[in-house]
Amino acid sequence: MEYILSPSLLSCNFASAGNDIIEVWQAGAKYIHLDVMDGLFVPNISFGQPVIKSLRKCCDIIFDVHLMIREPERYIADFVKAGADIITIHLESTEKVAETIAMIKEAGLKAGLSIKPKTPVSALEPYINDVDMVLIMSVEPGFGGQSFIEGSCEKIAEVKQMVTARGLSTDIEVDGGIGTGNLADVLKAGANVIVAGSSIFNGKATESVKAFDEIAKQI
Ligand code: DX5
Ligand code: ZN
């Protein structure tokens, strides 16, 4: 089965982040997932646009930026300038969801919309025609290395149904607690963009990317 792997940099060794990106890119990953956290929308702080701007120079991999920040509309222009290719915002993070999606698309980028585990898929309905990607969180956002929340595959399947019923080709990304043990389940449920942090960077990244690809090939 065709899929896109988006290794999450959150679990890399930040002292050599550029090299870690190059490694997964050379191993075949098409995206690198960049988790931006502000300590307000989520109880953790990660990195922001200056870091992304520096990393942009390392290779041509697609920068898949996941904004876990309050009122992301304040910073869209900055992340565009830093070199993002896809910007995903959270439905729960702003009153201006439609406006922020429009800002991302007007800048020529792909726009993603994410929901936290407790937010129902139906909340996506008003925006589904306008986004390029839906991101289903399969852990509470904020930290890498958590366990996949049961029931997330049902949510993926629900999004898949919503998208298919409308004749859309929206990407469905899933993020949190994914490894070789449950990759097949999320792909079969309908996800086509897979985020994986600890299961890629906590071991040998190249081998992990290949192991993911091997599983997807067999579906
Ligand atoms: C969590 C982040 C994830 C995280 C995933 O809030 O959005 O991208 O890095 O890490 P793993 O794959 O270890 O669950
Ligand atoms: Zn993420």
Coordinates of N, CA and C and ligand atoms in Angstrom, one line a residue:
M1 N 0.8 -1.2 0.0 CA 0.0 0.0 0.0 C 0.9 1.3 0.0
E2 N 0.5 2.2 -0.8 CA 1.2 3.5 -0.9 C 0.9 4.3 0.4
Y3 N 1.9 4.8 1.0 CA 1.7 5.7 2.1 C 2.9 6.7 2.2
I4 N 2.8 7.7 3.1 CA 3.8 8.6 3.3 C 4.3 8.6 4.8
L5 N 5.5 8.4 5.0 CA 6.1 8.4 6.4 C 6.6 9.8 6.7
S6 N 6.1 10.3 7.9 CA 6.5 11.6 8.3 C 7.2 11.4 9.7
P7 N 8.5 11.1 9.8 CA 9.1 10.9 11.1 C 9.1 12.2 11.9
S8 N 8.8 12.1 13.2 CA 8.7 13.3 14.0 C 10.0 13.6 14.6
L9 N 10.5 14.8 14.4 CA 11.8 15.2 14.8 C 11.9 15.4 16.4
L10 N 10.7 15.4 17.0 CA 10.6 15.6 18.5 C 11.5 14.5 19.2
S11 N 11.6 13.4 18.6 CA 12.4 12.3 19.3 C 13.8 12.2 18.8
C12 N 14.3 13.1 18.0 CA 15.7 13.0 17.5 C 16.6 13.5 18.5
N13 N 17.9 13.4 18.2 CA 19.0 14.0 19.0 C 19.1 15.4 18.4
F14 N 18.7 16.5 19.2 CA 18.7 17.8 18.6 C 20.0 18.4 18.3
A15 N 21.1 17.8 19.0 CA 22.4 18.2 18.7 C 22.8 17.9 17.2
S16 N 22.1 16.9 16.6 CA 22.4 16.6 15.2 C 21.2 16.5 14.4
A17 N 20.2 17.4 14.7 CA 18.9 17.3 14.0 C 19.0 17.3 12.5
G18 N 19.9 18.2 11.9 CA 20.0 18.2 10.5 C 20.4 16.9 9.9
N19 N 21.4 16.2 10.6 CA 21.8 14.9 10.1 C 20.7 13.8 10.2
D20 N 19.9 14.0 11.3 CA 18.9 13.0 11.5 C 17.8 13.1 10.4
I21 N 17.5 14.4 10.0 CA 16.6 14.6 8.9 C 17.2 14.0 7.6
I22 N 18.4 14.2 7.3 CA 19.0 13.7 6.1 C 19.0 12.2 6.1
E23 N 19.2 11.6 7.3 CA 19.2 10.1 7.4 C 17.8 9.5 7.0
V24 N 16.7 10.1 7.6 CA 15.4 9.5 7.2 C 15.0 9.8 5.8
W25 N 15.5 10.9 5.3 CA 15.2 11.3 3.9 C 15.9 10.3 3.0
Q26 N 17.2 10.0 3.3 CA 17.9 9.1 2.4 C 17.3 7.7 2.6
A27 N 16.7 7.4 3.7 CA 16.1 6.1 3.9 C 14.8 6.0 3.2
G28 N 14.3 7.1 2.7 CA 13.1 7.0 1.9 C 11.9 7.8 2.4
A29 N 12.0 8.4 3.6 CA 10.8 9.2 4.1 C 10.6 10.4 3.3
K30 N 9.3 10.7 3.0 CA 9.0 11.8 2.1 C 8.8 13.1 2.9
Y31 N 8.3 13.0 4.1 CA 8.1 14.2 5.0 C 9.0 14.1 6.2
I32 N 9.2 15.3 6.8 CA 9.7 15.3 8.2 C 8.6 16.1 9.0
H33 N 8.2 15.5 10.1 CA 7.1 16.1 10.9 C 7.8 17.0 12.0
L34 N 7.4 18.3 12.0 CA 8.0 19.3 12.9 C 6.9 19.7 13.9
D35 N 7.1 19.3 15.2 CA 6.1 19.6 16.2 C 6.4 20.9 17.0
V36 N 5.6 21.9 16.8 CA 5.8 23.2 17.4 C 4.9 23.4 18.6
M37 N 5.4 23.6 19.8 CA 4.6 23.6 21.0 C 4.9 24.9 21.8
D38 N 3.9 25.5 22.3 CA 4.0 26.8 23.0 C 3.9 26.8 24.5
G39 N 3.7 25.6 25.1 CA 3.5 25.6 26.6 C 2.2 26.1 27.0
L40 N 1.3 26.4 26.1 CA -0.1 26.9 26.5 C -1.1 26.0 25.9
F41 N -1.1 25.8 24.6 CA -2.1 24.9 24.0 C -1.8 23.5 24.4
V42 N -0.5 23.2 24.6 CA -0.1 21.9 25.2 C 0.9 22.2 26.3
P43 N 1.0 21.2 27.3 CA 1.9 21.5 28.4 C 3.4 21.2 28.2
N44 N 3.9 21.6 27.0 CA 5.3 21.4 26.7 C 5.7 22.5 25.7
I45 N 7.0 22.7 25.7 CA 7.6 23.7 24.7 C 8.6 22.9 23.9
S46 N 8.6 23.2 22.6 CA 9.6 22.5 21.7 C 10.5 23.5 21.0
F47 N 10.2 23.8 19.8 CA 11.0 24.7 19.0 C 10.1 25.5 18.1
G48 N 10.7 26.6 17.5 CA 9.9 27.4 16.6 C 10.5 27.7 15.3
Q49 N 10.1 28.9 14.8 CA 10.5 29.2 13.4 C 12.0 29.3 13.1
P50 N 12.8 29.9 14.1 CA 14.2 30.0 13.8 C 14.9 28.7 13.6
V51 N 14.5 27.7 14.4 CA 15.1 26.3 14.2 C 14.7 25.7 12.9
I52 N 13.4 25.9 12.5 CA 12.9 25.3 11.3 C 13.6 26.0 10.1
K53 N 13.8 27.3 10.2 CA 14.6 28.0 9.1 C 16.0 27.5 8.9
S54 N 16.7 27.2 10.0 CA 18.0 26.6 9.9 C 18.0 25.2 9.3
L55 N 17.0 24.4 9.8 CA 17.0 23.0 9.3 C 16.6 23.0 7.8
R56 N 15.9 24.0 7.4 CA 15.4 24.0 6.0 C 16.5 23.8 5.0
K57 N 17.7 24.2 5.3 CA 18.9 24.1 4.4 C 19.4 22.7 4.2
C58 N 19.0 21.8 5.1 CA 19.7 20.4 5.1 C 19.3 19.6 3.9
C59 N 18.1 19.6 3.4 CA 17.7 18.8 2.2 C 16.3 19.2 1.7
D60 N 15.8 18.6 0.7 CA 14.6 19.0 0.1 C 13.4 18.2 0.6
I61 N 13.5 17.5 1.7 CA 12.4 16.8 2.2 C 11.2 17.7 2.6
I62 N 10.0 17.2 2.5 CA 8.8 18.1 2.7 C 8.7 18.4 4.2
F63 N 8.6 19.6 4.6 CA 8.4 20.1 6.0 C 7.0 20.1 6.3
D64 N 6.6 19.1 7.2 CA 5.2 18.9 7.6 C 5.1 19.5 9.1
V65 N 4.6 20.7 9.1 CA 4.7 21.5 10.4 C 3.4 21.4 11.2
H66 N 3.4 20.8 12.4 CA 2.3 20.6 13.2 C 2.3 21.6 14.3
L67 N 1.4 22.6 14.2 CA 1.4 23.7 15.2 C 0.5 23.4 16.4
M68 N 1.1 23.2 17.5 CA 0.3 23.0 18.7 C 0.5 24.3 19.6
I69 N -0.1 25.4 19.0 CA 0.1 26.7 19.7 C -1.3 27.4 19.7
R70 N -1.5 28.2 20.7 CA -2.7 29.0 20.7 C -2.7 30.1 19.7
E71 N -3.9 30.3 19.1 CA -4.0 31.4 18.0 C -2.9 31.3 17.0
P72 N -2.9 30.2 16.3 CA -1.8 30.0 15.3 C -1.8 31.1 14.2
E73 N -3.0 31.8 14.0 CA -3.0 32.8 12.9 C -2.0 33.9 13.1
R74 N -1.5 34.0 14.4 CA -0.5 35.1 14.7 C 0.9 34.7 14.0
Y75 N 1.1 33.5 13.7 CA 2.4 33.1 13.3 C 2.5 32.4 11.9
I76 N 1.4 32.3 11.2 CA 1.4 31.6 9.9 C 2.5 32.2 8.9
A77 N 2.5 33.5 8.8 CA 3.5 34.2 7.9 C 4.9 33.8 8.3
D78 N 5.2 33.7 9.6 CA 6.5 33.4 10.0 C 6.9 31.9 9.6
F79 N 6.0 31.0 9.8 CA 6.3 29.6 9.4 C 6.4 29.4 7.9
V80 N 5.6 30.2 7.2 CA 5.7 30.2 5.7 C 7.2 30.6 5.4
K81 N 7.6 31.7 6.0 CA 8.9 32.3 5.7 C 10.0 31.3 6.1
A82 N 9.8 30.6 7.2 CA 10.8 29.6 7.7 C 11.0 28.4 6.8
G83 N 10.0 28.2 5.9 CA 10.2 27.1 4.9 C 9.2 25.9 5.0
A84 N 8.1 26.1 5.7 CA 7.1 25.0 5.8 C 6.5 24.7 4.5
D85 N 6.2 23.5 4.2 CA 5.5 23.1 3.0 C 4.0 22.8 3.3
I86 N 3.8 22.2 4.5 CA 2.4 21.9 5.0 C 2.3 22.5 6.4
I87 N 1.2 23.2 6.7 CA 1.0 23.7 8.0 C -0.3 23.1 8.5
T88 N -0.2 22.4 9.6 CA -1.5 21.9 10.3 C -1.7 22.6 11.6
I89 N -3.0 23.1 11.7 CA -3.4 23.8 12.9 C -4.4 22.9 13.7
H90 N -4.6 23.2 14.9 CA -5.6 22.5 15.7 C -6.9 23.2 15.7
L91 N -8.0 22.4 15.5 CA -9.3 22.9 15.6 C -9.6 23.6 16.9
E92 N -9.0 23.1 18.0 CA -9.3 23.6 19.3 C -8.5 24.8 19.7
S93 N -7.6 25.2 18.8 CA -6.6 26.2 19.2 C -6.9 27.7 18.9
T94 N -8.0 27.9 18.1 CA -8.4 29.2 17.7 C -9.9 29.4 17.4
E95 N -10.4 30.6 17.5 CA -11.7 30.9 17.0 C -11.7 31.1 15.5
K96 N -10.6 31.3 15.0 CA -10.5 31.7 13.5 C -9.9 30.5 12.7
V97 N -10.6 29.4 12.8 CA -10.1 28.2 12.0 C -10.2 28.4 10.5
A98 N -11.3 28.9 10.0 CA -11.5 29.0 8.6 C -10.5 30.1 8.0
E99 N -10.4 31.2 8.8 CA -9.5 32.3 8.4 C -8.0 31.8 8.3
T100 N -7.6 31.0 9.3 CA -6.2 30.5 9.4 C -6.0 29.5 8.2
I101 N -6.9 28.7 8.0 CA -6.8 27.7 6.8 C -6.6 28.5 5.5
A102 N -7.4 29.6 5.4 CA -7.3 30.4 4.2 C -5.9 31.1 4.1
M103 N -5.4 31.5 5.2 CA -4.1 32.2 5.2 C -3.0 31.2 4.7
I104 N -3.1 30.0 5.2 CA -2.1 29.0 4.8 C -2.2 28.7 3.3
K105 N -3.4 28.6 2.8 CA -3.6 28.3 1.4 C -3.2 29.4 0.5
E106 N -3.5 30.6 0.9 CA -3.2 31.8 0.2 C -1.7 32.0 0.0
A107 N -0.9 31.4 1.0 CA 0.5 31.5 0.9 C 1.1 30.4 0.0
G108 N 0.2 29.6 -0.6 CA 0.6 28.5 -1.5 C 1.0 27.2 -0.9
L109 N 0.7 27.1 0.4 CA 1.0 25.8 1.2 C -0.2 24.9 1.3
K110 N 0.1 23.7 1.6 CA -1.0 22.8 2.0 C -1.5 23.0 3.4
A111 N -2.8 23.0 3.6 CA -3.3 23.3 5.0 C -3.9 22.0 5.6
G112 N -3.5 21.7 6.8 CA -4.0 20.6 7.6 C -4.8 21.1 8.8
L113 N -5.8 20.2 9.2 CA -6.6 20.5 10.4 C -6.5 19.3 11.3
S114 N -6.2 19.5 12.5 CA -6.0 18.4 13.5 C -7.1 18.5 14.6
I115 N -7.4 17.3 15.1 CA -8.3 17.2 16.2 C -7.6 16.3 17.3
K116 N -7.8 16.7 18.6 CA -7.3 16.0 19.7 C -8.2 14.7 19.9
P117 N -7.7 13.8 20.7 CA -8.4 12.5 20.9 C -9.9 12.7 21.3
K118 N -10.2 13.7 22.2 CA -11.6 13.8 22.7 C -12.5 14.6 21.8
T119 N -11.9 15.2 20.7 CA -12.8 16.0 19.8 C -13.4 15.0 18.7
P120 N -14.7 15.1 18.5 CA -15.3 14.2 17.6 C -15.0 14.5 16.1
V121 N -15.0 13.5 15.3 CA -14.7 13.7 13.9 C -15.8 14.7 13.2
S122 N -17.0 14.7 13.7 CA -18.0 15.5 13.2 C -17.6 17.0 13.3
A123 N -16.8 17.4 14.2 CA -16.4 18.8 14.3 C -15.6 19.3 13.1
L124 N -15.1 18.3 12.3 CA -14.3 18.7 11.1 C -15.2 19.1 9.9
E125 N -16.5 18.7 10.0 CA -17.4 18.9 8.9 C -17.4 20.3 8.2
P126 N -17.5 21.4 9.0 CA -17.5 22.7 8.4 C -16.3 23.0 7.5
Y127 N -15.2 22.3 7.8 CA -13.9 22.7 7.1 C -13.4 21.7 6.1
I128 N -14.1 20.5 6.1 CA -13.5 19.4 5.3 C -13.3 19.7 3.9
N129 N -14.1 20.5 3.3 CA -14.0 20.8 1.9 C -12.7 21.7 1.6
D130 N -12.2 22.4 2.6 CA -11.2 23.4 2.5 C -9.8 23.0 2.9
V131 N -9.6 21.8 3.5 CA -8.3 21.4 3.9 C -7.7 20.3 3.0
D132 N -6.4 20.3 2.9 CA -5.7 19.3 2.1 C -5.4 18.0 3.0
M133 N -5.4 18.2 4.3 CA -5.1 17.1 5.1 C -5.9 17.2 6.5
V134 N -6.3 16.0 7.0 CA -6.8 16.0 8.3 C -5.8 15.2 9.2
L135 N -5.5 15.7 10.4 CA -4.6 15.0 11.3 C -5.3 14.5 12.5
I136 N -5.4 13.2 12.6 CA -6.1 12.6 13.8 C -5.0 12.3 14.9
M137 N -5.1 13.0 16.0 CA -4.2 12.7 17.1 C -4.6 11.4 17.8
S138 N -3.6 10.5 17.9 CA -3.9 9.2 18.6 C -3.2 9.1 19.9
V139 N -2.8 10.3 20.4 CA -2.3 10.5 21.8 C -2.7 11.9 22.1
E140 N -2.7 12.3 23.4 CA -2.9 13.7 23.8 C -1.7 14.5 23.3
P141 N -1.9 15.5 22.6 CA -0.7 16.2 22.0 C 0.2 16.8 23.2
G142 N 1.5 16.8 22.9 CA 2.4 17.4 23.9 C 3.7 16.7 24.1
F143 N 3.6 15.4 24.0 CA 4.8 14.6 24.2 C 5.0 13.4 23.3
G144 N 6.2 13.0 23.0 CA 6.4 11.8 22.2 C 6.4 10.6 23.2
G145 N 6.4 9.4 22.6 CA 6.6 8.2 23.4 C 5.4 7.7 24.2
Q146 N 4.2 8.3 23.9 CA 3.0 7.8 24.6 C 2.4 6.6 23.9
S147 N 1.4 6.0 24.5 CA 0.7 4.8 23.9 C -0.4 5.3 23.1
F148 N -0.6 4.6 22.0 CA -1.7 4.8 21.0 C -3.0 4.6 21.7
I149 N -3.9 5.6 21.6 CA -5.2 5.5 22.2 C -6.2 4.6 21.4
E150 N -6.7 3.6 22.1 CA -7.6 2.7 21.4 C -8.8 3.5 21.0
G151 N -9.4 3.2 19.8 CA -10.5 3.9 19.3 C -10.1 4.9 18.2
S152 N -8.8 5.1 18.1 CA -8.3 6.1 17.1 C -8.5 5.6 15.7
C153 N -8.4 4.2 15.5 CA -8.6 3.6 14.2 C -10.1 3.9 13.7
E154 N -11.0 3.8 14.7 CA -12.4 4.1 14.3 C -12.6 5.6 13.9
K155 N -11.8 6.5 14.5 CA -11.9 7.9 14.1 C -11.3 8.0 12.7
I156 N -10.2 7.3 12.4 CA -9.6 7.4 11.1 C -10.6 6.9 10.0
A157 N -11.3 5.8 10.4 CA -12.2 5.2 9.4 C -13.4 6.2 9.2
E158 N -13.8 6.9 10.2 CA -14.9 7.9 10.1 C -14.5 9.0 9.2
V159 N -13.2 9.5 9.3 CA -12.7 10.6 8.4 C -12.7 10.1 7.0
K160 N -12.2 8.8 6.9 CA -12.1 8.3 5.5 C -13.5 8.2 4.8
Q161 N -14.5 7.9 5.6 CA -15.8 7.8 5.1 C -16.3 9.2 4.7
M162 N -16.1 10.2 5.6 CA -16.5 11.6 5.3 C -15.9 12.1 4.0
V163 N -14.6 11.8 3.8 CA -13.8 12.3 2.7 C -14.3 11.6 1.4
T164 N -14.5 10.3 1.5 CA -15.0 9.5 0.3 C -16.4 9.9 -0.1
A165 N -17.2 10.1 0.9 CA -18.6 10.4 0.6 C -18.7 11.8 -0.1
R166 N -17.7 12.6 0.1 CA -17.8 13.9 -0.6 C -16.9 13.9 -1.9
G167 N -16.3 12.8 -2.2 CA -15.5 12.7 -3.4 C -14.2 13.5 -3.3
L168 N -13.7 13.7 -2.1 CA -12.5 14.4 -1.9 C -11.3 13.5 -1.8
S169 N -10.1 14.0 -2.0 CA -8.9 13.2 -1.9 C -8.0 13.7 -0.8
T170 N -8.6 14.2 0.3 CA -7.9 14.7 1.4 C -7.0 13.7 2.1
D171 N -5.8 14.1 2.4 CA -4.9 13.2 3.1 C -5.3 13.0 4.5
I172 N -5.1 11.8 5.0 CA -5.5 11.5 6.4 C -4.2 11.1 7.1
E173 N -3.8 12.0 8.1 CA -2.5 11.8 8.8 C -2.9 11.3 10.2
V174 N -2.1 10.4 10.8 CA -2.3 10.0 12.2 C -1.0 10.2 12.9
D175 N -1.1 10.6 14.2 CA 0.1 11.0 14.9 C 0.0 10.6 16.4
G176 N 0.9 9.7 16.8 CA 1.0 9.4 18.2 C 1.0 7.9 18.5
G177 N 2.0 7.4 19.0 CA 2.0 6.0 19.5 C 2.0 4.9 18.3
I178 N 2.6 5.3 17.2 CA 2.6 4.4 16.1 C 4.0 3.7 15.9
G179 N 3.9 2.4 15.8 CA 5.2 1.6 15.6 C 4.9 0.5 14.6
T180 N 5.8 -0.4 14.5 CA 5.6 -1.6 13.6 C 4.5 -2.5 14.1
G181 N 4.1 -2.4 15.3 CA 3.1 -3.3 15.9 C 1.7 -2.8 15.4
N182 N 1.5 -1.5 15.2 CA 0.1 -1.1 14.8 C 0.0 -0.3 13.5
L183 N 1.1 -0.3 12.8 CA 1.1 0.5 11.5 C 0.1 -0.1 10.6
A184 N 0.0 -1.4 10.4 CA -0.9 -2.0 9.5 C -2.3 -1.6 9.9
D185 N -2.7 -1.6 11.1 CA -4.0 -1.3 11.6 C -4.4 0.2 11.1
V186 N -3.5 1.1 11.3 CA -3.9 2.5 11.0 C -4.0 2.7 9.5
L187 N -3.1 2.0 8.7 CA -3.2 2.1 7.3 C -4.5 1.5 6.8
K188 N -4.8 0.3 7.3 CA -6.1 -0.4 6.9 C -7.3 0.5 7.2
A189 N -7.2 1.2 8.3 CA -8.4 2.1 8.8 C -8.6 3.2 7.8
G190 N -7.5 3.6 7.0 CA -7.7 4.7 6.0 C -6.7 5.8 6.1
A191 N -5.7 5.7 7.0 CA -4.7 6.8 7.1 C -3.7 6.6 6.0
N192 N -3.2 7.7 5.4 CA -2.1 7.5 4.4 C -0.9 8.3 4.7
V193 N -0.9 9.1 5.7 CA 0.3 9.8 6.2 C 0.5 9.4 7.6
I194 N 1.7 8.9 7.9 CA 2.0 8.3 9.2 C 3.1 9.0 9.9
V195 N 2.8 9.6 11.1 CA 3.8 10.2 11.9 C 4.3 9.2 12.9
A196 N 5.6 9.2 13.0 CA 6.2 8.3 14.0 C 7.5 9.0 14.6
G197 N 7.6 9.1 15.9 CA 8.7 9.8 16.5 C 9.6 8.8 17.2
S198 N 9.2 8.3 18.3 CA 10.1 7.5 19.1 C 10.4 6.2 18.4
S199 N 9.4 5.6 17.7 CA 9.7 4.3 17.0 C 10.6 4.5 15.9
I200 N 10.9 5.7 15.4 CA 11.9 5.9 14.4 C 13.3 6.3 15.0
F201 N 13.2 7.3 15.8 CA 14.5 7.9 16.3 C 15.1 7.3 17.6
N202 N 14.3 6.5 18.3 CA 14.9 5.9 19.5 C 15.8 4.8 19.2
G203 N 15.7 4.2 18.0 CA 16.6 3.1 17.6 C 17.4 3.6 16.4
K204 N 17.7 2.7 15.5 CA 18.4 3.1 14.3 C 17.4 3.5 13.2
A205 N 17.5 4.8 12.9 CA 16.4 5.4 12.1 C 16.3 4.8 10.7
T206 N 17.4 4.5 10.1 CA 17.3 4.0 8.7 C 16.6 2.6 8.7
E207 N 17.0 1.8 9.7 CA 16.4 0.4 9.8 C 14.9 0.6 10.1
S208 N 14.5 1.5 11.0 CA 13.1 1.7 11.3 C 12.3 2.1 10.1
V209 N 12.8 3.1 9.4 CA 12.1 3.5 8.2 C 11.8 2.3 7.2
K210 N 12.9 1.5 7.0 CA 12.8 0.3 6.2 C 11.7 -0.7 6.7
A211 N 11.7 -0.8 8.0 CA 10.8 -1.8 8.6 C 9.3 -1.3 8.4
F212 N 9.1 0.0 8.5 CA 7.8 0.6 8.3 C 7.4 0.3 6.8
D213 N 8.3 0.6 5.9 CA 8.0 0.5 4.5 C 7.7 -1.0 4.1
E214 N 8.4 -1.9 4.7 CA 8.2 -3.3 4.5 C 6.8 -3.7 4.9
I215 N 6.3 -3.2 6.0 CA 4.9 -3.6 6.5 C 3.9 -3.0 5.6
A216 N 4.1 -1.7 5.1 CA 3.1 -1.1 4.2 C 3.1 -1.8 2.9
K217 N 4.2 -2.3 2.4 CA 4.3 -3.0 1.2 C 3.4 -4.3 1.2
Q218 N 3.3 -4.9 2.3 CA 2.6 -6.2 2.4 C 1.1 -6.0 2.6
I219 N 0.6 -4.8 2.6 CA -0.9 -4.6 2.7 C -1.5 -4.5 1.3
Ligands
DX5_1 C1 2.9 14.7 20.1 C2 3.4 15.0 18.7 C3 3.9 13.8 18.0 C4 5.0 13.0 18.7 C5 4.8 11.6 18.3 O1 2.2 15.8 20.5 O2 2.4 15.6 17.9 O3 4.3 14.2 16.6 O4 6.3 13.4 18.3 O5 5.7 10.8 18.9 P1 5.5 9.2 19.1 O6 5.5 8.7 17.7 O7 6.7 8.8 19.9 O8 4.2 9.0 19.7
ZN2 ZN 2.8 15.9 15.8

